[in-house]
């Protein structure tokens, strides 16, 4: 149902909930400020672009989304892909890729793919999110320690040696503020959880550095003053060359946004006992990612940490998320000029905590104990994300997952052969027939039974069974009662089987076929070839038909 949750929640809205939503929105706005700035800088763009994203996307995702409590904005998952696009295609390329991703998300929502996103396997998700966490951490080491490095390589394997070569250039004052910031974020919640520790760390680190006169790099020294107003609306120039070059990154952004947003919605549902509208959530994210870049913003999606904070702060409706966007807007207008004194090492410390939370080492450790195929997907996706590229990691991870799934399904499918002289390894229970019924199978009849989905992965097993069995019988019965679904390869395999039967002057009877396979057989024209009289509802009717063909009278 493509109806925003805002419209649903307002039907029973009251003053008490309005107060809770406003309070939660104010807290979220304060928390979102340092995160938005940090995500913007780490993504390779100026800090105000992160704030703009949190304002516009945060408002749209809450107002139009399918979740009561989800908070949208820039997230750590996008840092690596955005940084790569900016370095290769510039800000104009980032704008085009983000808009394209928004269009893809809207299409996904309109064709109701929201529920399918949930079926992306956990090893794949854990692999690339953990890989992203490692990358985020390694990108912050320079600012965390105040290292004097002019040109830091973008690639992970090239970056690490450069860090070790320049460790002796660290700034003691920078390290002091970094350690202080980390300590406050980690330990302040032990004192009270009512005030966000990230906000306290931001204020403390900034004020100590400023009044102590520390010589450390700040937002202002690197990027200049943060403007206190929105940039003018601008539209990128779409060309075939740019679209072709950015279609891969756009799909990666869309997939990441969809996965993170819907996973966040599922988690929040469990916390509030609600039920989100997945397709509406995709459409809202799509609209947000189309509008936000027009004002200079970066990709956005649902943010789990901020969503959880919203719930714990009493927010129960989209009004809280919309309020958080308005609070950020007011902060930008009236206090944006003071953001220039924030030390970059404070933001780096915040991102170190973000990367630690993203890594999910407990889940990673658990996944390593799973079946080898799942471990292979996990490690492949993880190392490809860290060493090469997130887009490549997701593409290869998805392909691996698909092939491994098909292999498992092919193993589930099995082929049985039943005849009058059944061997000692095949019992009556295996066929669903009694011993008497098995003994009464007419001479010259062979029965094949397929169990499990009959798709291209299982077709080879059926062909192998035919090679090892005697098929020159007058009647062959193919039992399909345990086949829930069939694909075009399965249809083609049955058609080849039918053609072989005709060459051998044998009749083919299909028994117990279900709705989906029956529809597929009829639509392909195979039913007309086999004949309606040779499509039977159960094995008993099939044996009666076989006796008619053999002209055997009971």
Coordinates of C-alpha atoms in Angstrom, one line a residue:
X1 CA 0.0 0.0 0.0
X2 CA 1.6 3.2 -1.2
X3 CA 0.3 5.5 1.6
X4 CA 2.8 7.4 3.8
X5 CA 2.6 6.4 7.5
X6 CA 2.3 10.1 8.4
X7 CA -1.3 10.1 7.0
X8 CA -2.1 7.0 9.1
X9 CA -0.6 8.3 12.4
X10 CA -2.2 11.7 12.2
X11 CA -5.7 10.1 12.5
X12 CA -5.1 9.4 16.2
X13 CA -2.6 12.1 17.0
X14 CA -2.8 14.0 20.3
X15 CA -1.0 16.7 22.2
X16 CA 0.9 14.3 24.5
X17 CA 2.5 12.5 21.5
X18 CA 3.2 15.9 19.8
X19 CA 5.2 16.9 22.8
X20 CA 7.2 13.6 22.8
X21 CA 7.8 14.0 19.0
X22 CA 9.1 17.5 19.3
X23 CA 11.4 16.6 22.2
X24 CA 12.8 13.6 20.3
X25 CA 13.2 15.7 17.2
X26 CA 15.2 18.3 19.1
X27 CA 17.5 15.6 20.5
X28 CA 17.9 14.0 17.1
X29 CA 18.7 17.4 15.5
X30 CA 21.6 17.9 17.9
X31 CA 22.9 14.3 17.4
X32 CA 22.6 14.5 13.6
X33 CA 24.6 17.7 13.3
X34 CA 28.1 16.2 14.0
X35 CA 27.2 13.0 12.1
X36 CA 26.1 14.9 9.0
X37 CA 29.2 17.1 9.0
X38 CA 31.4 14.0 9.5
X39 CA 29.7 12.0 6.8
X40 CA 30.0 14.9 4.4
X41 CA 33.7 15.4 4.9
X42 CA 34.5 11.7 4.9
X43 CA 32.6 11.4 1.6
X44 CA 34.9 13.8 -0.1
X45 CA 32.5 16.8 -0.2
X46 CA 32.2 19.9 1.9
X47 CA 30.6 19.7 5.4
X48 CA 27.5 21.7 4.6
X49 CA 26.5 19.1 2.0
X50 CA 26.1 16.6 4.8
X51 CA 23.9 19.0 6.7
X52 CA 21.8 19.8 3.7
X53 CA 21.3 16.1 3.1
X54 CA 20.2 15.5 6.7
X55 CA 17.7 18.4 6.4
X56 CA 16.1 17.7 3.0
X57 CA 16.3 13.9 2.9
X58 CA 15.5 13.6 6.6
X59 CA 12.3 15.6 6.2
X60 CA 11.1 13.8 3.0
X61 CA 11.8 10.3 4.3
X62 CA 9.9 11.0 7.5
X63 CA 7.0 12.8 5.7
X64 CA 6.5 10.3 2.9
X65 CA 8.0 7.1 4.3
X66 CA 6.4 3.8 5.2
X67 CA 7.7 3.7 8.8
X68 CA 6.4 5.5 11.8
X69 CA 9.8 6.2 13.4
X70 CA 12.5 5.9 10.7
X71 CA 15.0 8.8 10.6
X72 CA 16.7 9.5 7.2
X73 CA 19.9 11.2 6.3
X74 CA 23.5 10.5 5.2
X75 CA 25.0 7.3 6.6
X76 CA 28.3 5.6 6.8
X77 CA 27.4 3.0 4.2
X78 CA 27.6 5.6 1.5
X79 CA 31.0 7.1 2.4
X80 CA 33.1 4.8 0.2
X81 CA 30.9 4.8 -2.9
X82 CA 30.3 8.6 -2.7
X83 CA 34.0 9.2 -2.2
X84 CA 34.9 7.1 -5.2
X85 CA 32.3 8.8 -7.5
X86 CA 33.5 12.3 -6.5
X87 CA 37.2 11.3 -7.2
X88 CA 36.3 9.8 -10.6
X89 CA 33.4 11.8 -11.9
X90 CA 33.3 15.0 -9.7
X91 CA 30.4 16.5 -7.9
X92 CA 28.4 16.7 -11.1
X93 CA 28.8 12.9 -11.5
X94 CA 27.7 12.4 -7.9
X95 CA 24.6 14.4 -8.5
X96 CA 23.7 12.4 -11.6
X97 CA 24.3 9.1 -9.9
X98 CA 22.2 10.0 -6.9
X99 CA 19.3 11.2 -9.0
X100 CA 19.5 8.0 -11.1
X101 CA 19.6 5.9 -7.8
X102 CA 16.5 7.8 -6.7
X103 CA 14.6 6.9 -9.9
X104 CA 15.6 3.3 -9.5
X105 CA 14.3 3.3 -5.9
X106 CA 11.0 4.7 -7.0
X107 CA 10.7 2.1 -9.7
X108 CA 11.5 -0.6 -7.2
X109 CA 8.8 0.6 -4.9
X110 CA 6.2 1.0 -7.6
X111 CA 6.8 -2.6 -8.9
X112 CA 6.6 -3.8 -5.3
X113 CA 10.2 -5.1 -4.9
X114 CA 10.3 -4.0 -1.2
X115 CA 9.6 -7.4 0.1
X116 CA 12.2 -9.0 -2.1
X117 CA 15.0 -6.9 -0.7
X118 CA 14.6 -8.6 2.6
X119 CA 15.7 -11.9 1.0
X120 CA 19.3 -10.7 0.4
X121 CA 21.3 -13.1 2.5
X122 CA 22.9 -12.1 5.8
X123 CA 26.5 -13.1 4.9
X124 CA 26.4 -10.7 2.0
X125 CA 25.1 -7.8 4.1
X126 CA 27.5 -8.6 7.0
X127 CA 30.4 -8.9 4.5
X128 CA 30.0 -5.5 2.8
X129 CA 28.9 -3.6 6.0
X130 CA 32.0 -4.9 7.9
X131 CA 34.2 -4.0 4.9
X132 CA 32.8 -0.5 4.8
X133 CA 33.5 -0.2 8.5
X134 CA 37.2 -1.1 8.0
X135 CA 37.4 1.4 5.1
X136 CA 35.8 4.2 7.2
X137 CA 38.2 3.6 10.0
X138 CA 41.3 3.7 7.8
X139 CA 40.2 6.9 6.2
X140 CA 40.1 8.6 9.6
X141 CA 43.6 7.8 10.9
X142 CA 45.1 10.9 9.3
X143 CA 42.8 13.3 11.0
X144 CA 42.6 11.2 14.2
X145 CA 46.4 11.5 14.8
X146 CA 47.0 14.8 12.9
X147 CA 49.5 13.2 10.5
X148 CA 51.2 15.5 8.0
X149 CA 50.4 13.7 4.7
X150 CA 50.0 15.7 1.6
X151 CA 48.6 13.1 -0.8
X152 CA 46.9 10.2 0.9
X153 CA 46.2 7.3 -1.6
X154 CA 42.5 6.2 -1.9
X155 CA 43.2 2.5 -2.1
X156 CA 43.4 0.5 1.1
X157 CA 46.5 -1.5 0.3
X158 CA 48.4 1.7 -0.7
X159 CA 47.1 3.8 2.2
X160 CA 48.3 1.5 5.1
X161 CA 52.1 1.7 4.3
X162 CA 51.8 5.5 3.9
X163 CA 50.4 5.7 7.5
X164 CA 53.3 3.7 8.9
X165 CA 55.8 5.8 7.1
X166 CA 54.3 9.0 8.5
X167 CA 53.5 7.9 12.1
X168 CA 56.3 10.1 13.5
X169 CA 54.5 13.2 12.2
X170 CA 51.6 12.9 14.6
X171 CA 50.4 16.0 16.4
X172 CA 50.3 15.4 20.3
X173 CA 47.6 18.0 20.7
X174 CA 45.4 16.3 18.0
X175 CA 45.9 12.9 19.7
X176 CA 44.9 14.4 23.1
X177 CA 41.6 15.8 21.7
X178 CA 40.9 12.5 19.9
X179 CA 41.4 10.4 23.0
X180 CA 39.3 12.8 25.0
X181 CA 36.5 12.7 22.4
X182 CA 36.6 8.9 22.3
X183 CA 36.5 8.6 26.1
X184 CA 33.5 10.9 26.4
X185 CA 31.5 9.1 23.7
X186 CA 32.3 5.7 25.3
X187 CA 32.0 6.5 29.0
X188 CA 29.5 9.5 29.3
X189 CA 26.5 7.1 28.8
X190 CA 27.5 5.5 32.1
X191 CA 26.7 8.8 33.8
X192 CA 23.5 9.6 32.0
X193 CA 21.8 8.6 28.7
X194 CA 19.4 11.5 28.6
X195 CA 22.0 13.7 26.9
X196 CA 23.7 12.3 23.7
X197 CA 27.3 11.5 24.4
X198 CA 28.3 12.5 20.8
X199 CA 27.0 16.0 21.4
X200 CA 28.8 16.3 24.7
X201 CA 32.0 15.0 23.1
X202 CA 31.6 17.5 20.2
X203 CA 31.2 20.5 22.5
X204 CA 33.9 19.5 25.0
X205 CA 36.5 18.7 22.3
X206 CA 35.8 21.9 20.4
X207 CA 35.8 24.2 23.4
X208 CA 39.0 22.7 25.0
X209 CA 40.8 22.9 21.7
X210 CA 39.6 26.5 21.0
X211 CA 40.3 28.0 24.4
X212 CA 43.6 26.2 24.9
X213 CA 44.7 27.6 21.6
X214 CA 45.7 24.2 20.2
X215 CA 47.3 24.2 16.8
X216 CA 45.1 21.6 15.2
X217 CA 43.2 21.4 11.9
X218 CA 39.6 22.5 12.0
X219 CA 36.6 22.6 9.6
X220 CA 37.3 26.2 9.0
X221 CA 41.0 25.8 8.3
X222 CA 40.3 23.2 5.7
X223 CA 36.9 24.1 4.2
X224 CA 36.3 27.7 5.2
X225 CA 33.2 29.0 6.8
X226 CA 30.0 26.9 6.6
X227 CA 27.3 29.0 4.8
X228 CA 24.2 29.8 6.8
X229 CA 21.8 29.4 3.8
X230 CA 20.8 26.8 1.2
X231 CA 22.7 26.8 -2.1
X232 CA 20.6 27.7 -5.2
X233 CA 18.7 24.9 -7.0
X234 CA 20.8 23.4 -9.8
X235 CA 20.3 20.7 -12.4
X236 CA 23.0 18.5 -13.8
X237 CA 23.6 17.9 -17.5
X238 CA 22.5 14.4 -18.4
X239 CA 24.4 12.8 -21.3
X240 CA 24.4 9.3 -22.6
X241 CA 28.2 9.0 -21.8
X242 CA 27.6 10.1 -18.1
X243 CA 24.6 7.9 -17.7
X244 CA 26.5 4.9 -19.1
X245 CA 29.5 5.5 -16.8
X246 CA 27.4 6.0 -13.7
X247 CA 24.7 3.3 -14.1
X248 CA 26.8 0.9 -12.0
X249 CA 27.4 3.3 -9.1
X250 CA 23.7 4.4 -9.2
X251 CA 22.5 0.8 -8.8
X252 CA 24.9 0.3 -5.9
X253 CA 23.6 3.5 -4.2
X254 CA 20.0 2.3 -4.8
X255 CA 20.7 -1.2 -3.5
X256 CA 22.5 0.1 -0.4
X257 CA 19.7 2.6 0.3
X258 CA 17.0 -0.1 -0.1
X259 CA 18.8 -2.6 2.1
X260 CA 19.8 -0.2 4.9
X261 CA 16.4 1.5 4.9
X262 CA 14.3 -1.7 5.0
X263 CA 16.6 -3.4 7.5
X264 CA 16.3 -0.3 9.7
X265 CA 12.5 -0.4 9.3
X266 CA 12.4 -4.1 10.3
X267 CA 14.5 -3.4 13.5
X268 CA 12.3 -0.4 14.4
X269 CA 9.1 -2.5 13.9
X270 CA 10.4 -5.0 16.5
X271 CA 11.1 -2.2 19.0
X272 CA 7.7 -0.5 18.7
X273 CA 5.5 -3.5 17.7
X274 CA 4.6 -1.8 14.3
X275 CA 4.6 -2.8 10.7
X276 CA 6.2 -0.7 8.1
X277 CA 5.2 -0.3 4.4
X278 CA 8.3 -1.4 2.5
X279 CA 7.4 -0.2 -0.9
X280 CA 6.3 3.2 0.3
X281 CA 9.7 3.4 2.1
X282 CA 11.5 2.8 -1.1
X283 CA 9.5 5.4 -3.0
X284 CA 10.2 8.0 -0.2
X285 CA 13.9 7.2 -0.3
X286 CA 13.8 7.6 -4.1
X287 CA 12.1 11.0 -3.9
X288 CA 14.6 12.1 -1.2
X289 CA 17.6 11.1 -3.4
X290 CA 16.2 12.9 -6.4
X291 CA 15.5 16.2 -4.6
X292 CA 18.5 16.3 -2.2
X293 CA 21.2 16.4 -5.0
X294 CA 19.5 19.4 -6.6
X295 CA 20.6 21.4 -3.6
X296 CA 24.1 19.9 -3.4
X297 CA 23.3 17.0 -1.1
X298 CA 24.6 13.4 -1.1
X299 CA 22.8 10.0 -1.1
X300 CA 20.6 9.3 1.9
X301 CA 18.7 6.5 3.5
X302 CA 17.3 5.3 6.8
X303 CA 19.8 5.6 9.7
X304 CA 19.6 2.9 12.3
X305 CA 21.4 4.6 15.1
X306 CA 19.3 7.8 14.8
X307 CA 16.1 5.8 14.4
X308 CA 16.8 3.8 17.6
X309 CA 17.6 7.1 19.4
X310 CA 14.2 8.5 18.2
X311 CA 12.3 5.5 19.6
X312 CA 14.2 5.7 23.0
X313 CA 13.5 9.4 23.1
X314 CA 9.7 8.9 22.8
X315 CA 9.2 9.6 19.1
X316 CA 6.4 7.5 17.7
X317 CA 5.3 9.3 14.5
X318 CA 7.0 10.8 11.5
X319 CA 6.6 14.2 13.1
X320 CA 9.7 13.5 15.2
X321 CA 11.8 13.0 12.0
X322 CA 10.4 16.1 10.4
X323 CA 11.1 18.1 13.5
X324 CA 14.7 16.9 13.6
X325 CA 15.1 18.2 10.0
X326 CA 13.7 21.6 11.0
X327 CA 16.0 21.8 14.1
X328 CA 19.0 21.1 11.8
X329 CA 17.8 23.8 9.5
X330 CA 17.7 26.4 12.3
X331 CA 21.1 25.3 13.6
X332 CA 22.5 25.8 10.1
X333 CA 21.0 29.2 9.7
X334 CA 21.9 30.6 13.2
X335 CA 24.9 28.7 14.3
X336 CA 26.5 27.4 11.1
X337 CA 29.2 30.1 11.3
X338 CA 30.5 28.6 14.6
X339 CA 31.0 25.1 13.1
X340 CA 34.2 26.2 11.6
X341 CA 36.0 25.9 14.9
X342 CA 35.2 22.2 15.3
X343 CA 38.4 20.2 15.1
X344 CA 38.6 17.5 12.4
X345 CA 40.0 15.0 14.9
X346 CA 36.7 15.3 16.9
X347 CA 34.7 14.3 13.8
X348 CA 37.2 11.6 13.0
X349 CA 36.7 10.2 16.6
X350 CA 33.0 10.2 16.0
X351 CA 33.4 8.2 12.7
X352 CA 35.7 5.7 14.5
X353 CA 32.8 5.0 16.8
X354 CA 30.5 4.7 13.8
X355 CA 32.8 2.3 12.1
X356 CA 33.1 0.2 15.2
X357 CA 29.3 -0.1 15.5
X358 CA 29.0 -0.9 11.8
X359 CA 31.5 -3.7 11.9
X360 CA 29.3 -6.0 14.0
X361 CA 32.2 -8.3 15.0
X362 CA 29.9 -10.6 17.0
X363 CA 27.7 -11.3 13.9
X364 CA 30.9 -11.6 11.8
X365 CA 32.3 -14.2 14.2
X366 CA 29.0 -16.1 14.2
X367 CA 28.8 -16.2 10.4
X368 CA 32.3 -17.8 10.3
X369 CA 30.7 -20.9 12.0
X370 CA 28.1 -21.2 9.3
X371 CA 28.2 -23.6 6.2
X372 CA 31.2 -23.2 4.0
X373 CA 29.2 -21.6 1.2
X374 CA 28.0 -18.8 3.5
X375 CA 31.5 -18.3 4.8
X376 CA 32.7 -18.0 1.2
X377 CA 30.2 -15.3 0.4
X378 CA 31.0 -13.4 3.7
X379 CA 34.8 -13.4 3.2
X380 CA 34.6 -12.7 -0.6
X381 CA 32.3 -9.8 -0.1
X382 CA 34.3 -8.5 2.8
X383 CA 37.8 -8.6 1.2
X384 CA 36.5 -7.3 -2.2
X385 CA 34.9 -4.3 -0.4
X386 CA 38.1 -3.5 1.5
X387 CA 40.7 -4.2 -1.2
X388 CA 38.9 -3.3 -4.4
X389 CA 35.5 -1.6 -4.7
X390 CA 32.1 -1.8 -3.0
X391 CA 30.3 -2.1 -6.4
X392 CA 32.4 -5.0 -7.4
X393 CA 31.9 -6.6 -4.0
X394 CA 28.1 -6.4 -4.2
X395 CA 28.0 -7.7 -7.8
X396 CA 30.2 -10.7 -7.2
X397 CA 28.6 -11.4 -3.9
X398 CA 25.1 -11.4 -5.4
X399 CA 26.3 -13.7 -8.3
X400 CA 28.0 -16.1 -5.8
X401 CA 24.9 -16.2 -3.6
X402 CA 22.7 -16.9 -6.6
X403 CA 24.9 -19.8 -7.8
X404 CA 25.2 -21.3 -4.3
X405 CA 21.4 -21.0 -3.9
X406 CA 20.9 -22.8 -7.2
X407 CA 23.3 -25.5 -6.2
X408 CA 21.5 -26.1 -2.9
X409 CA 18.1 -26.2 -4.7
X410 CA 19.5 -28.7 -7.3
X411 CA 20.7 -30.9 -4.4
X412 CA 17.2 -30.8 -2.8
X413 CA 15.6 -32.0 -6.0
X414 CA 15.8 -35.8 -6.6
X415 CA 14.6 -38.3 -9.1
X416 CA 13.0 -41.6 -8.3
X417 CA 12.4 -44.6 -10.6
X418 CA 9.6 -47.0 -9.8
X419 CA 8.7 -50.2 -11.7
X420 CA 7.3 -53.7 -11.0
X421 CA 10.8 -55.0 -10.1
X422 CA 11.7 -52.2 -7.7
X423 CA 15.0 -52.9 -5.9
X424 CA 15.5 -53.4 -2.2
X425 CA 16.7 -49.9 -1.7
X426 CA 13.4 -48.4 -2.8
X427 CA 10.6 -48.9 -0.4
X428 CA 6.9 -48.5 -0.9
X429 CA 7.0 -45.5 1.4
X430 CA 9.4 -43.7 -0.9
X431 CA 6.8 -43.7 -3.7
X432 CA 3.7 -43.0 -1.5
X433 CA 2.2 -46.3 -2.7
X434 CA 1.5 -49.5 -0.9
X435 CA 3.5 -52.7 -1.6
X436 CA 0.4 -54.2 -3.3
X437 CA 0.1 -51.2 -5.6
X438 CA 3.7 -51.4 -6.5
X439 CA 3.4 -55.1 -7.4
X440 CA 0.3 -54.3 -9.5
X441 CA 2.1 -51.8 -11.8
X442 CA 1.5 -53.2 -15.3
X443 CA 4.4 -54.8 -17.1
X444 CA 5.9 -52.4 -19.6
X445 CA 5.3 -49.3 -17.4
X446 CA 8.1 -47.3 -15.8
X447 CA 7.3 -44.5 -13.3
X448 CA 9.6 -41.6 -12.7
X449 CA 9.1 -39.3 -9.8
X450 CA 10.6 -35.8 -9.4
X451 CA 10.7 -34.2 -6.0
X452 CA 11.5 -30.5 -5.5
X453 CA 11.5 -27.4 -7.8
X454 CA 12.2 -28.6 -11.4
X455 CA 14.4 -25.8 -12.7
X456 CA 17.6 -25.7 -14.8
X457 CA 19.7 -26.8 -11.8
X458 CA 17.7 -30.0 -11.4
X459 CA 17.2 -30.7 -15.1
X460 CA 20.7 -32.3 -15.4
X461 CA 19.9 -34.7 -12.6
X462 CA 16.8 -35.8 -14.5
X463 CA 18.7 -36.3 -17.7
X464 CA 21.4 -38.3 -15.8
X465 CA 18.7 -40.6 -14.3
X466 CA 17.3 -41.2 -17.8
X467 CA 20.8 -42.3 -19.0
X468 CA 21.2 -44.8 -16.3
X469 CA 17.6 -46.3 -16.6
X470 CA 15.9 -48.4 -19.2
X471 CA 13.5 -46.0 -21.0
X472 CA 12.3 -48.4 -23.8
X473 CA 8.9 -49.1 -22.2
X474 CA 5.5 -48.8 -23.7
X475 CA 4.3 -46.3 -21.1
X476 CA 6.2 -43.9 -19.0
X477 CA 4.6 -42.0 -16.1
X478 CA 6.1 -38.9 -14.7
X479 CA 4.9 -38.0 -11.2
X480 CA 5.1 -34.3 -10.5
X481 CA 3.0 -34.1 -7.3
X482 CA 6.0 -32.9 -5.3
X483 CA 7.1 -30.3 -7.9
X484 CA 5.9 -26.9 -6.6
X485 CA 7.4 -24.9 -9.5
X486 CA 9.0 -25.4 -12.9
X487 CA 11.0 -23.1 -15.2
X488 CA 11.5 -23.0 -19.0
X489 CA 14.5 -25.4 -18.7
X490 CA 12.3 -27.9 -16.8
X491 CA 9.6 -27.6 -19.5
X492 CA 12.2 -28.1 -22.2
X493 CA 13.6 -31.2 -20.4
X494 CA 10.1 -32.7 -20.2
X495 CA 9.6 -31.9 -23.9
X496 CA 12.8 -33.7 -24.8
X497 CA 11.7 -36.6 -22.7
X498 CA 8.4 -36.7 -24.6
X499 CA 10.2 -36.6 -28.0
X500 CA 12.3 -39.5 -26.9
X501 CA 9.2 -41.4 -25.9
X502 CA 7.7 -40.8 -29.4
X503 CA 10.9 -42.1 -31.1
X504 CA 10.6 -45.3 -29.0
X505 CA 6.8 -45.5 -29.7
X506 CA 6.1 -45.0 -26.0
X507 CA 3.4 -42.9 -24.3
X508 CA 4.1 -40.3 -21.7
X509 CA 1.7 -39.6 -18.8
X510 CA 2.1 -36.6 -16.4
X511 CA 0.7 -37.4 -13.0
X512 CA -0.4 -35.1 -10.1
X513 CA 0.9 -31.9 -11.7
X514 CA 0.3 -28.7 -9.6
X515 CA -1.1 -25.3 -10.7
X516 CA 2.1 -23.4 -11.6
X517 CA 3.7 -26.3 -13.5
X518 CA 0.3 -27.1 -15.2
X519 CA 0.0 -23.5 -16.3
X520 CA 3.6 -23.5 -17.6
X521 CA 3.1 -26.8 -19.5
X522 CA -0.2 -25.5 -21.0
X523 CA 1.3 -22.1 -22.0
X524 CA 4.3 -23.7 -23.7
X525 CA 2.1 -25.8 -25.9
X526 CA 3.5 -29.1 -24.4
X527 CA 0.1 -30.1 -23.0
X528 CA -1.3 -30.1 -26.5
X529 CA 1.4 -32.4 -27.7
X530 CA 1.1 -34.8 -24.8
X531 CA -2.7 -34.7 -24.9
X532 CA -5.2 -33.8 -22.2
X533 CA -6.0 -37.5 -21.7
X534 CA -2.4 -38.1 -20.6
X535 CA -2.5 -35.4 -17.9
X536 CA -3.8 -37.2 -14.7
X537 CA -4.5 -35.9 -11.2
X538 CA -3.0 -38.8 -9.3
X539 CA -1.0 -42.0 -9.7
X540 CA -4.0 -44.3 -9.5
X541 CA -5.7 -42.5 -12.5
X542 CA -2.3 -42.6 -14.3
X543 CA -2.1 -46.4 -14.0
X544 CA -5.7 -46.7 -15.2
X545 CA -4.7 -44.6 -18.3
X546 CA -1.6 -46.8 -18.8
X547 CA -3.8 -49.9 -18.8
X548 CA -6.0 -48.3 -21.4
X549 CA -2.9 -47.6 -23.6
X550 CA -1.7 -51.2 -23.1
X551 CA -5.3 -52.5 -23.6
X552 CA -5.2 -54.3 -20.3
X553 CA -8.5 -55.1 -18.8
X554 CA -8.9 -55.5 -15.0

